[in-house]
Coordinates of C-alpha atoms in Angstrom, one line a residue:
Chain A
X1 CA 29.4 -26.9 30.1
X2 CA 30.1 -28.3 26.9
X3 CA 31.0 -26.4 24.0
X4 CA 28.8 -25.9 21.3
X5 CA 25.9 -27.2 23.2
X6 CA 24.4 -24.3 24.4
X7 CA 21.1 -22.6 21.9
X8 CA 19.0 -19.9 22.4
X9 CA 16.0 -21.8 21.3
X10 CA 12.9 -20.5 23.1
X11 CA 11.0 -24.1 22.8
X12 CA 13.6 -27.0 22.0
X13 CA 10.7 -29.0 21.3
X14 CA 10.5 -27.7 17.6
X15 CA 13.7 -28.5 16.8
X16 CA 14.2 -32.2 18.2
X17 CA 12.8 -33.7 15.3
X18 CA 14.9 -32.4 12.8
X19 CA 18.4 -34.1 13.8
X20 CA 19.4 -37.1 12.1
X21 CA 20.2 -38.8 15.1
X22 CA 16.2 -38.9 15.8
X23 CA 16.1 -40.1 12.6
X24 CA 18.1 -42.9 13.3
X25 CA 17.2 -43.5 16.7
X26 CA 13.3 -43.8 15.1
X27 CA 14.2 -46.7 12.1
X28 CA 15.9 -48.4 14.5
X29 CA 13.6 -48.8 17.3
X30 CA 11.2 -49.7 14.5
X31 CA 13.3 -52.4 13.4
X32 CA 13.6 -53.5 17.4
X33 CA 10.0 -53.7 17.8
X34 CA 9.5 -55.7 15.3
X35 CA 12.6 -58.1 15.7
X36 CA 10.9 -58.1 19.4
X37 CA 7.8 -59.0 17.6
X38 CA 9.3 -61.7 15.3
X39 CA 10.7 -63.4 18.7
X40 CA 7.7 -64.5 20.3
X41 CA 6.8 -67.9 19.1
X42 CA 3.5 -68.1 19.1
X43 CA 2.7 -65.2 16.4
X44 CA 2.2 -65.9 12.6
X45 CA 4.3 -64.2 10.6
X46 CA 1.1 -62.4 9.4
X47 CA 0.0 -61.1 13.3
X48 CA 3.6 -59.7 13.4
X49 CA 3.6 -57.5 10.7
X50 CA 0.0 -55.9 11.6
X51 CA 0.8 -55.8 15.6
X52 CA 4.5 -53.6 14.5
X53 CA 1.8 -51.4 12.3
X54 CA -0.5 -51.2 14.7
X55 CA 1.9 -50.8 17.4
X56 CA 3.8 -48.2 15.8
X57 CA 0.9 -46.2 14.6
X58 CA -0.6 -46.3 18.5
X59 CA 2.9 -44.8 19.8
X60 CA 3.1 -42.3 16.9
X61 CA -0.2 -40.6 17.7
X62 CA 0.0 -40.6 21.6
X63 CA 3.1 -39.0 21.5
X64 CA 3.1 -36.9 18.7
X65 CA -0.7 -35.8 18.7
X66 CA -1.9 -36.6 22.6
X67 CA 0.5 -35.4 24.5
X68 CA 0.5 -31.4 24.6
X69 CA 3.0 -29.1 25.9
X70 CA 6.3 -29.2 27.0
X71 CA 8.1 -31.5 30.0
X72 CA 10.1 -28.3 30.9
X73 CA 9.5 -24.5 31.8
X74 CA 9.7 -22.3 28.3
X75 CA 10.2 -18.5 28.4
X76 CA 7.4 -17.6 26.4
X77 CA 5.0 -18.1 28.9
X78 CA 3.4 -21.4 28.2
X79 CA 2.4 -20.2 24.7
X80 CA 2.7 -24.3 23.9
X81 CA 0.9 -25.2 26.6
X82 CA -2.3 -26.8 24.5
X83 CA -0.4 -27.5 21.2
X84 CA 0.4 -31.0 20.6
X85 CA 3.9 -32.3 19.8
X86 CA 3.2 -32.0 16.0
X87 CA 1.5 -28.7 15.8
X88 CA 4.8 -27.5 18.0
X89 CA 7.4 -29.0 15.7
X90 CA 9.2 -25.8 13.5
X91 CA 6.9 -23.5 15.3
X92 CA 3.8 -24.6 12.9
X93 CA 5.7 -24.4 9.3
X94 CA 4.4 -27.0 7.4
X95 CA 5.8 -29.8 5.1
X96 CA 9.3 -29.8 6.7
X97 CA 11.6 -32.4 5.8
X98 CA 11.0 -33.8 9.2
X99 CA 7.6 -33.7 8.9
X100 CA 7.8 -35.2 5.6
X101 CA 9.7 -38.2 7.2
X102 CA 7.5 -39.1 10.1
X103 CA 4.6 -38.8 7.5
X104 CA 6.0 -41.3 4.8
X105 CA 7.3 -43.8 7.5
X106 CA 3.7 -44.9 8.5
X107 CA 3.3 -45.5 5.0
X108 CA 6.0 -47.4 4.3
X109 CA 5.5 -49.1 6.7
X110 CA 1.4 -50.2 6.3
X111 CA 2.8 -51.1 2.6
X112 CA 5.4 -53.3 3.8
X113 CA 2.4 -54.8 6.5
X114 CA -0.1 -55.2 3.2
X115 CA 2.8 -57.0 1.2
X116 CA 3.3 -59.4 4.2
X117 CA -0.1 -60.6 5.4
X118 CA -0.7 -61.4 1.4
X119 CA -3.1 -58.8 1.2
X120 CA -5.9 -61.0 2.2
X121 CA -5.6 -60.5 6.5
X122 CA -6.1 -57.4 8.8
X123 CA -7.1 -54.9 5.9
X124 CA -9.5 -53.0 8.1
X125 CA -7.0 -52.7 10.7
X126 CA -4.0 -51.5 9.3
X127 CA -5.9 -49.1 7.3
X128 CA -7.6 -47.7 10.0
X129 CA -5.1 -47.2 12.4
X130 CA -2.7 -45.7 9.0
X131 CA -5.8 -43.3 9.1
X132 CA -5.6 -42.5 12.6
X133 CA -2.0 -41.0 12.1
X134 CA -2.3 -39.9 8.7
X135 CA -5.3 -37.6 9.4
X136 CA -3.7 -35.0 11.8
X137 CA -0.6 -34.3 9.8
X138 CA -2.6 -32.6 7.1
X139 CA -2.3 -28.9 7.5
X140 CA -6.1 -28.8 7.8
X141 CA -6.1 -30.1 10.8
X142 CA -3.5 -27.9 12.5
X143 CA -4.9 -27.1 16.1
X144 CA -8.4 -28.8 15.6
X145 CA -10.0 -30.9 18.3
X146 CA -12.1 -33.2 17.6
X147 CA -15.5 -32.8 19.8
X148 CA -13.5 -30.9 22.2
X149 CA -11.3 -34.4 23.4
X150 CA -7.7 -33.2 24.3
X151 CA -8.8 -29.3 24.3
X152 CA -7.0 -28.7 27.5
Chain B
X1 CA 17.1 -74.4 4.5
X2 CA 16.1 -71.2 5.7
X3 CA 17.0 -69.8 2.2
X4 CA 14.6 -72.1 0.3
X5 CA 11.9 -71.4 3.5
X6 CA 12.0 -67.6 2.7
X7 CA 12.4 -68.0 -1.4
X8 CA 9.4 -70.4 -0.6
X9 CA 7.4 -67.6 1.0
X10 CA 9.0 -64.5 -1.4
X11 CA 7.4 -67.0 -4.5
X12 CA 4.1 -67.1 -2.0
X13 CA 3.9 -63.2 -1.5
X14 CA 4.6 -62.0 -5.0
X15 CA 2.1 -64.3 -6.0
X16 CA -0.4 -62.9 -3.1
X17 CA 0.4 -59.7 -4.8
X18 CA -1.5 -60.7 -8.3
X19 CA -4.0 -62.2 -6.8
X20 CA -4.7 -59.3 -4.4
X21 CA -8.1 -57.5 -4.3
X22 CA -8.6 -54.0 -6.0
X23 CA -9.6 -52.0 -3.3
X24 CA -6.2 -52.5 -1.6
X25 CA -4.2 -52.1 -4.8
X26 CA -5.8 -48.7 -5.5
X27 CA -5.6 -47.8 -1.6
X28 CA -1.7 -48.2 -2.3
X29 CA -1.7 -47.0 -5.4
X30 CA -3.2 -43.4 -3.4
X31 CA -0.4 -44.0 -0.9
X32 CA 2.3 -44.0 -3.4
X33 CA 1.0 -41.0 -5.0
X34 CA 0.7 -39.4 -1.5
X35 CA 4.6 -40.2 -0.9
X36 CA 5.3 -38.6 -3.6
X37 CA 3.1 -35.5 -3.5
X38 CA 4.8 -35.6 0.1
X39 CA 8.6 -35.5 -1.2
X40 CA 7.6 -32.6 -3.7
X41 CA 5.5 -30.3 -1.6
X42 CA 7.3 -27.0 -0.4
X43 CA 7.6 -25.8 3.5
X44 CA 4.9 -23.0 4.1
X45 CA 3.8 -21.1 7.0
X46 CA 0.4 -21.2 8.0
X47 CA -0.8 -17.8 7.6
X48 CA -3.5 -15.7 9.3
X49 CA -4.8 -14.3 5.6
X50 CA -4.4 -10.2 5.3
X51 CA -7.4 -8.5 4.3
X52 CA -5.1 -5.4 2.5
X53 CA -4.3 -5.5 -1.0
X54 CA -0.8 -4.3 -2.2
X55 CA -2.3 -0.8 -3.3
X56 CA -3.7 -0.5 0.0
X57 CA -0.6 -1.5 1.7
X58 CA 1.0 1.6 -0.2
X59 CA -1.2 3.8 0.5
X60 CA -0.9 3.1 4.3
X61 CA 2.8 3.3 4.2
X62 CA 3.0 7.1 2.7
X63 CA -0.2 8.1 5.0
X64 CA 2.3 7.4 7.9
X65 CA 4.3 10.2 10.0
X66 CA 6.6 9.3 11.9
X67 CA 6.5 10.7 15.6
X68 CA 9.4 13.5 16.7
X69 CA 11.7 11.7 18.8
X70 CA 11.1 14.1 21.7
X71 CA 7.6 15.2 21.9
X72 CA 6.4 18.5 22.6
X73 CA 5.6 19.5 26.1
X74 CA 5.2 22.1 28.3
X75 CA 7.7 24.3 30.2
X76 CA 6.6 23.0 33.6
X77 CA 6.7 19.4 32.6
X78 CA 8.4 17.7 36.4
X79 CA 11.3 16.3 34.5
X80 CA 12.2 19.8 33.6
X81 CA 11.4 21.6 37.2
X82 CA 13.8 19.1 39.5
X83 CA 14.5 19.8 42.8
X84 CA 18.0 18.4 43.8
X85 CA 19.0 16.9 47.2
X86 CA 22.1 17.3 48.4
X87 CA 23.3 15.2 51.4
X88 CA 21.9 12.3 52.9
X89 CA 17.9 11.9 53.3
X90 CA 17.0 11.3 57.0
X91 CA 14.8 13.1 58.9
X92 CA 15.6 16.2 57.4
X93 CA 17.0 16.7 54.2
X94 CA 18.5 19.4 52.1
X95 CA 16.3 20.3 49.0
X96 CA 17.9 23.1 46.7
X97 CA 20.4 24.3 49.1
X98 CA 17.2 24.5 52.1
X99 CA 16.8 21.9 54.8
X100 CA 13.4 21.0 55.0
X101 CA 11.9 18.5 57.4
X102 CA 11.2 15.1 55.3
X103 CA 8.1 14.2 55.0
X104 CA 8.5 12.8 51.0
X105 CA 11.0 9.9 51.7
X106 CA 10.2 6.5 52.5
X107 CA 12.3 6.0 56.0
X108 CA 9.5 4.5 57.9
X109 CA 12.2 3.2 60.5
X110 CA 14.3 6.3 60.2
X111 CA 17.5 3.5 59.8
X112 CA 18.9 5.8 56.4
X113 CA 21.3 7.4 59.0
X114 CA 21.7 4.9 61.3
X115 CA 25.1 4.9 62.6
X116 CA 25.2 1.2 63.2
X117 CA 23.9 0.5 59.6
X118 CA 26.4 2.7 58.3
X119 CA 29.0 1.2 60.1
X120 CA 28.4 -2.4 58.7
X121 CA 27.6 -0.7 54.9
X122 CA 31.3 0.6 55.2
X123 CA 32.9 -2.8 56.9
X124 CA 31.3 -5.0 53.3
X125 CA 32.4 -2.2 51.3
X126 CA 35.9 -2.6 52.3
X127 CA 35.7 -6.4 52.6
X128 CA 33.8 -7.1 49.2
X129 CA 34.0 -3.6 47.0
X130 CA 31.0 -2.2 45.7
X131 CA 29.2 -4.4 43.1
X132 CA 28.9 -7.9 42.8
X133 CA 29.4 -8.0 38.9
X134 CA 27.4 -11.1 37.9
X135 CA 24.2 -12.6 38.4
X136 CA 23.5 -15.1 41.3
X137 CA 23.5 -18.3 39.1
X138 CA 27.5 -16.4 37.7
X139 CA 29.6 -16.0 40.4
X140 CA 27.0 -13.5 42.0
X141 CA 26.6 -15.4 45.1
X142 CA 28.2 -14.2 47.9
X143 CA 27.8 -15.0 51.3
X144 CA 25.8 -11.9 52.7
X145 CA 23.1 -13.1 50.5
X146 CA 22.8 -16.5 52.0
X147 CA 23.0 -14.9 54.9
X148 CA 20.3 -12.1 54.4
X149 CA 17.8 -14.8 52.8
X150 CA 18.6 -16.6 55.7
X151 CA 18.3 -14.0 58.6
X152 CA 14.9 -12.9 56.3
X153 CA 13.2 -16.2 56.5
X154 CA 14.2 -16.6 60.2
X155 CA 12.4 -13.6 61.1
X156 CA 9.3 -14.0 58.3
X157 CA 9.4 -17.4 60.0
X158 CA 9.2 -19.0 56.7
X159 CA 11.1 -21.6 55.3
X160 CA 13.1 -19.7 52.8
X161 CA 13.4 -16.2 51.3
X162 CA 15.0 -15.2 48.1
X163 CA 16.2 -11.4 47.4
X164 CA 16.3 -9.5 44.3
X165 CA 17.9 -6.7 43.7
X166 CA 15.7 -4.1 42.7
X167 CA 12.3 -3.8 45.0
X168 CA 10.3 -2.8 41.6
X169 CA 11.2 -5.9 40.3
X170 CA 10.9 -8.5 42.6
X171 CA 7.1 -8.4 42.6
X172 CA 7.2 -8.0 38.8
X173 CA 9.2 -11.0 38.9
X174 CA 7.8 -13.2 41.1
X175 CA 3.8 -13.4 40.1
X176 CA 4.9 -14.6 36.1
X177 CA 7.1 -17.2 37.3
X178 CA 3.9 -19.1 38.5
X179 CA 1.4 -17.4 36.4
X180 CA 1.1 -18.1 33.0
X181 CA -1.1 -18.0 29.9
X182 CA -4.7 -19.0 30.8
X183 CA -4.4 -18.5 34.3
X184 CA -6.8 -16.5 36.1
X185 CA -5.3 -13.8 38.6
X186 CA -7.7 -11.5 40.3
X187 CA -6.1 -8.7 41.7
X188 CA -7.0 -4.8 43.3
X189 CA -8.0 -1.8 41.4
X190 CA -5.7 0.2 43.4
X191 CA -2.6 -2.2 42.6
X192 CA 0.7 -0.6 42.7
X193 CA 2.3 -0.1 39.1
X194 CA 5.3 -3.0 39.6
X195 CA 1.8 -5.6 40.3
X196 CA 0.4 -3.9 37.2
X197 CA 3.9 -4.5 34.8
X198 CA 4.6 -7.8 36.3
X199 CA 0.5 -9.3 35.6
X200 CA 0.7 -8.2 32.0
X201 CA 4.3 -9.5 32.0
X202 CA 2.5 -13.1 32.3
X203 CA -0.1 -12.9 30.3
X204 CA -2.9 -14.4 32.4
X205 CA -6.5 -13.2 32.3
X206 CA -6.9 -10.3 34.7
X207 CA -9.7 -10.1 37.0
X208 CA -9.9 -6.6 38.8
X209 CA -12.0 -5.8 42.0
X210 CA -13.1 -3.1 43.1
X211 CA -10.5 -1.5 45.7
X212 CA -10.8 -3.6 49.4
X213 CA -14.4 -4.8 48.2
X214 CA -14.8 -8.2 49.4
X215 CA -18.4 -8.9 48.1
X216 CA -16.7 -7.7 44.6
X217 CA -14.0 -10.0 44.6
X218 CA -16.2 -13.0 45.8
X219 CA -18.6 -12.0 42.9
X220 CA -15.8 -12.6 40.4
X221 CA -14.5 -16.0 42.6
X222 CA -18.4 -17.4 42.0
X223 CA -18.6 -16.1 38.2
X224 CA -15.4 -18.2 37.8
X225 CA -16.5 -20.8 39.7
X226 CA -19.5 -21.5 37.4
X227 CA -17.5 -21.2 34.7
X228 CA -15.3 -24.0 36.0
X229 CA -18.2 -26.1 36.5
X230 CA -19.0 -25.9 32.7
X231 CA -15.8 -27.1 31.9
X232 CA -14.2 -29.2 34.6
X233 CA -11.2 -30.3 32.2
X234 CA -10.1 -26.9 31.4
X235 CA -10.4 -25.6 35.1
X236 CA -8.5 -28.2 36.1
X237 CA -5.5 -27.0 34.4
X238 CA -5.9 -23.4 35.3
X239 CA -4.4 -22.0 38.1
X240 CA -5.9 -19.1 39.9
X241 CA -4.1 -16.4 41.9
X242 CA -5.3 -13.4 44.3
X243 CA -2.8 -10.7 44.1
X244 CA -2.9 -7.7 47.2
X245 CA -0.9 -5.8 48.9
X246 CA -0.5 -5.3 52.8
X247 CA -0.6 -1.7 52.7
X248 CA -1.7 -0.5 49.9
X249 CA 0.6 2.4 48.2
X250 CA -2.1 4.3 46.1
X251 CA -4.6 4.4 48.8
X252 CA -2.9 3.9 52.5
X253 CA -5.4 1.2 53.5
X254 CA -5.3 -2.0 54.7
X255 CA -6.2 -5.5 52.9
X256 CA -8.8 -7.5 54.8
X257 CA -6.2 -10.5 55.0
X258 CA -8.9 -12.8 57.7
X259 CA -11.5 -12.2 55.0
X260 CA -9.2 -13.4 51.8
X261 CA -7.8 -16.2 53.6
X262 CA -11.2 -17.4 53.8
X263 CA -12.1 -16.8 50.2
X264 CA -8.8 -18.1 49.5
X265 CA -9.7 -21.6 51.4
X266 CA -13.0 -21.5 50.0
X267 CA -12.5 -20.8 46.2
X268 CA -9.0 -22.8 46.2
X269 CA -7.3 -19.3 44.9
X270 CA -3.7 -18.9 45.9
X271 CA -2.7 -15.5 47.8
X272 CA 0.1 -13.5 46.9
X273 CA 1.4 -10.8 49.5
X274 CA 2.8 -7.8 48.4
X275 CA 4.3 -5.9 51.5
X276 CA 6.6 -3.3 50.8
X277 CA 4.9 -0.7 52.9
X278 CA 4.1 -3.2 55.7
X279 CA 7.2 -4.8 56.2
X280 CA 9.1 -3.2 59.1
X281 CA 5.6 -1.3 59.9
X282 CA 2.6 -3.4 61.0
X283 CA 2.5 -6.2 63.4
X284 CA 4.3 -6.5 66.9
X285 CA 7.5 -7.4 66.1
X286 CA 6.8 -5.8 62.7
X287 CA 6.3 -8.5 60.2
X288 CA 3.8 -7.4 58.4
X289 CA 0.4 -7.3 57.8
X290 CA -0.1 -11.2 59.1
X291 CA 1.6 -10.7 62.5
X292 CA -1.0 -7.8 62.7
X293 CA -4.0 -9.8 62.1
X294 CA -2.8 -12.7 63.6
X295 CA -2.9 -15.2 61.0
X296 CA -0.6 -17.9 60.1
X297 CA 1.9 -17.3 57.5
X298 CA 1.1 -20.6 56.2
X299 CA -1.9 -19.3 54.9
X300 CA -0.1 -17.0 52.3
X301 CA 1.7 -18.7 49.9
X302 CA 3.4 -16.1 48.7
X303 CA 5.2 -12.8 50.6
X304 CA 6.9 -10.1 48.4
X305 CA 8.6 -6.9 49.8
X306 CA 10.9 -4.5 48.8
X307 CA 13.6 -3.7 51.6
X308 CA 13.8 -0.2 50.3
X309 CA 11.0 1.0 52.8
X310 CA 11.6 -0.3 56.2
X311 CA 15.2 -2.0 56.0
X312 CA 16.9 1.2 54.4
X313 CA 18.2 -1.1 52.0
X314 CA 17.9 -1.7 48.0
X315 CA 16.1 -4.6 46.4
X316 CA 13.2 -6.5 48.0
X317 CA 12.6 -9.9 48.8
X318 CA 10.1 -13.0 48.6
X319 CA 9.4 -15.4 51.2
X320 CA 7.4 -18.6 51.7
X321 CA 8.0 -22.5 51.5
X322 CA 10.9 -23.6 50.2
X323 CA 8.6 -25.4 47.7
X324 CA 7.4 -22.2 46.7
X325 CA 10.6 -20.2 46.7
X326 CA 12.9 -22.5 44.9
X327 CA 11.0 -22.0 42.0
X328 CA 11.9 -18.8 41.6
X329 CA 15.7 -19.8 41.7
X330 CA 15.4 -20.8 38.0
X331 CA 12.1 -18.7 36.9
X332 CA 12.0 -15.2 38.6
X333 CA 13.6 -12.9 35.7
X334 CA 15.1 -10.5 38.0
X335 CA 16.5 -12.9 39.8
X336 CA 18.1 -15.3 37.0
X337 CA 18.9 -12.0 35.0
X338 CA 20.2 -9.3 37.0
X339 CA 23.5 -8.5 38.6
X340 CA 22.9 -9.3 42.2
X341 CA 22.4 -7.0 45.3
X342 CA 25.5 -5.0 46.2
X343 CA 27.0 -6.9 49.2
X344 CA 27.1 -3.4 51.2
X345 CA 23.3 -3.5 50.6
X346 CA 23.2 -6.8 51.9
X347 CA 25.3 -6.1 54.8
X348 CA 23.3 -2.7 55.3
X349 CA 19.8 -4.7 55.4
X350 CA 21.2 -7.2 58.0
X351 CA 22.3 -4.4 60.2
X352 CA 19.0 -3.0 59.9
X353 CA 17.3 -6.6 60.5
X354 CA 19.3 -6.6 63.4
X355 CA 18.2 -3.4 64.7
X356 CA 14.3 -4.6 64.2
X357 CA 15.1 -7.3 66.1
X358 CA 16.3 -5.7 69.1
X359 CA 14.3 -3.4 69.7
X360 CA 10.5 -4.0 68.7
X361 CA 9.4 -1.0 70.6
X362 CA 10.0 1.2 67.7
X363 CA 7.3 -0.2 66.1
X364 CA 4.9 1.1 68.2
X365 CA 6.6 4.3 68.4
X366 CA 6.3 4.9 64.8
X367 CA 2.2 3.9 65.2
X368 CA 2.1 6.7 67.8
X369 CA 3.6 9.2 65.3
X370 CA 1.6 7.7 62.0
X371 CA -1.9 8.4 64.3
X372 CA -0.8 11.8 65.4
X373 CA 0.4 13.1 62.5
X374 CA -3.0 11.9 61.5
X375 CA -4.9 13.9 63.9
X376 CA -3.3 16.7 63.0
X377 CA -3.7 17.0 59.6
X378 CA -7.5 16.4 60.0
X379 CA -9.0 19.6 59.9
X380 CA -7.4 21.3 56.5
X381 CA -10.4 22.7 55.0
X382 CA -10.0 22.1 50.6
X383 CA -7.7 18.8 52.0
X384 CA -8.7 15.5 53.3
X385 CA -6.0 12.7 54.4
X386 CA -6.5 9.4 52.7
X387 CA -5.2 6.4 54.1
X388 CA -5.2 4.8 57.4
X389 CA -4.3 6.2 60.5
X390 CA -1.6 3.4 61.6
X391 CA -0.3 3.9 57.7
X392 CA 2.6 5.6 57.4
X393 CA 2.8 6.5 53.6
X394 CA -0.9 7.8 53.0
X395 CA -1.9 10.9 51.1
X396 CA -3.5 14.1 50.9
X397 CA -6.3 15.0 48.5
X398 CA -7.9 18.2 47.5
X399 CA -11.6 17.4 48.7
X400 CA -13.1 19.0 45.6
X401 CA -11.4 18.0 42.1
X402 CA -11.2 21.2 39.7
X403 CA -12.5 19.1 37.1
X404 CA -9.3 18.8 35.1
X405 CA -6.3 16.7 36.1
X406 CA -3.9 19.0 34.9
X407 CA -5.0 22.3 36.7
X408 CA -5.2 20.0 40.2
X409 CA -1.6 18.8 39.5
X410 CA -0.3 22.7 39.2
X411 CA -2.4 23.1 42.2
X412 CA -1.2 20.7 44.0
X413 CA 2.8 21.6 42.9
X414 CA 1.8 25.4 44.5
X415 CA 0.9 23.9 47.7
X416 CA 4.0 21.7 47.4
X417 CA 6.1 24.5 46.1
X418 CA 4.5 26.8 49.2
X419 CA 5.8 23.7 51.8
X420 CA 9.1 23.9 50.8
X421 CA 9.3 27.4 51.3
X422 CA 8.5 27.0 54.8
X423 CA 10.9 24.1 54.8
X424 CA 8.6 21.0 54.8
X425 CA 9.5 18.7 51.8
X426 CA 7.1 17.2 50.6
X427 CA 6.3 14.9 46.8
X428 CA 3.4 14.8 44.6
X429 CA 2.6 11.4 43.6
X430 CA 3.6 10.4 40.4
X431 CA 1.9 8.3 38.0
X432 CA 2.9 7.3 34.4
X433 CA -1.2 8.4 33.6
X434 CA -1.0 6.1 30.2
X435 CA 0.2 3.3 31.6
X436 CA -1.6 2.7 34.7
X437 CA -4.8 0.5 34.9
X438 CA -6.7 2.5 37.0
X439 CA -5.4 5.9 37.4
X440 CA -5.4 7.3 40.9
X441 CA -6.2 11.0 41.4
X442 CA -3.5 13.1 41.6
X443 CA -2.4 13.6 44.9
X444 CA 0.3 14.9 47.1
X445 CA 2.2 12.2 49.1
X446 CA 4.0 12.2 52.8
X447 CA 6.6 10.0 54.4
X448 CA 6.1 10.0 58.1
X449 CA 9.9 8.9 60.0
X450 CA 10.7 7.7 62.8
X451 CA 12.4 10.5 62.7
X452 CA 10.4 13.0 63.3
X453 CA 10.2 12.5 67.5
X454 CA 11.2 16.6 67.5
X455 CA 10.7 17.3 64.3
X456 CA 7.3 15.8 64.8
X457 CA 5.6 17.9 66.6
X458 CA 7.0 21.0 65.1
X459 CA 6.1 19.6 61.9
X460 CA 2.6 18.7 62.1
X461 CA 1.7 22.1 63.5
X462 CA 3.6 23.5 60.8
X463 CA 2.4 21.2 58.1
X464 CA -1.2 21.9 59.4
X465 CA 0.0 25.6 59.2
X466 CA 1.0 26.0 55.7
X467 CA -2.1 23.8 54.3
X468 CA -4.7 25.2 56.2
X469 CA -4.5 28.7 55.1
X470 CA -2.8 27.8 52.0
X471 CA -5.9 25.6 50.8
X472 CA -7.4 27.4 48.2
X473 CA -10.9 26.3 47.0
X474 CA -11.1 22.9 47.5
X475 CA -10.2 20.6 44.9
X476 CA -9.5 17.2 45.3
X477 CA -6.1 16.2 44.6
X478 CA -4.0 13.8 46.2
X479 CA -0.6 14.5 47.3
X480 CA 1.2 11.8 49.4
X481 CA 2.7 12.1 52.9
X482 CA 4.6 9.3 54.2
X483 CA 5.3 9.0 58.1
X484 CA 8.7 7.2 58.6
X485 CA 9.2 7.0 62.2
X486 CA 12.2 7.3 64.3

């Protein structure tokens, strides 16, 4: 095995967002998404920015706040089976640096999107998708499942 | 051209900023303030509020008295008065220097001192040495292990088998490998201690049903079904298991396997069968309780047994479909994190399997002996036989209890000593009283050996004589008798 690779982490999902490699990959992916959308000829700049914002927020919502559990067996008898990835991060510690990074990046994207849509178009869609991604990150919403959706 | 267009767009953008609607700008302002707040907030843990003030905490700390390292115990605690066995335990055993008929060891097929088994073990000892010095995943897998797994799978007619190096750890590792937090396990009240520890390690919801009472089990399954209908999404992610033993160690009774299989298919639960006492005992070829009842082995999801009873080795195995057993190679804690079975014991087990396959007549002999000794012990005043007539391990229970467990235990100990004076070795069935979920009443355990063919007759008679008049006013406690066949 490779040297320095072994870890004794019970649930590696909790530490995956802390590596700077993930942060860089995340930024590159968002830019890649934006460039791909820009290269579609019949989308105007307004639509492209709104789409970037919406698709990014949708993907973030699905991967961080909808999918539960781990794709591997953990030795703690299934404790994180009902927790989303956001709730698993750092074992439930609030306001860690990766939390802050992941909270700030949709806001930054929103600010850019509203700048580029000239503050006139697509206000509701952008704001709604931003809220859908910001609200689950609040510590008051830790473990909350509204209307029993996604509980089990 | 491109830069001009860009600048033009930029100028327009900035102009748009000045003409932006107020609510939008206010929202953006709030968001920027939110970013600043995030950047400056400290990390903290979501805590459950503790309602104790500092003063109360100090008080509690002052009050605490450490327990003594060695608790005060009475002089006649069994751990202080033990019997010393010298020499190998076959159908005769030398206890405290005295040779006794061995009714205490679980040596069902009498293979403990079989010369073939001993020769195989010695040859393996010369070839491999004593231990394996490693778990199965780290240079601890020898060809004898793979051989034994293969032979066991072929013998039980399943796809695959997996070996553990300690019998207790077999079922205690198998259960938590499949059943996790949030899953439901229906288990018999008389389940042995190993099963209880496995269930405790699994953190699943345990539902106990009365011993061998299929109506009670069906009631529990029905209740679970109604709850599932109320919450189908939760039901889809919950796994259900039924854990039973073939021959129960604590009561010597058989589990009603045909009804269990029917319930399994009706309520969609999986059956884990623990066959430690019935492997090598029941069935025409010794394949256990499935062969005894004529049920296809594919109906049972996992069979787990220890090799310490019939196979005269150490360790345990689980067998079943490859899909099921393969999971334990990474999730079975006792498999991955313990050293593997010493190769000499694996070789002894293989030889024992050879013997079992070559003469299937020994199972009939064992059965006869069990029935004989059961009949012979029926009429003793004050003691009743607890267990089926075909069970080689059964218990002698006092018919009426004195009322207190210690007195019963003391009385039984007297009976055991009495028997020992007359060269019959019996033991009391011991329980960790504080740890058992459903503590059986104290009893004496007997192990009948196939070896008792000559000693069998006189042994039974001797036992009957000893226990008959030796019985004081009836009490109910158990002592276990293990019948081993030779």
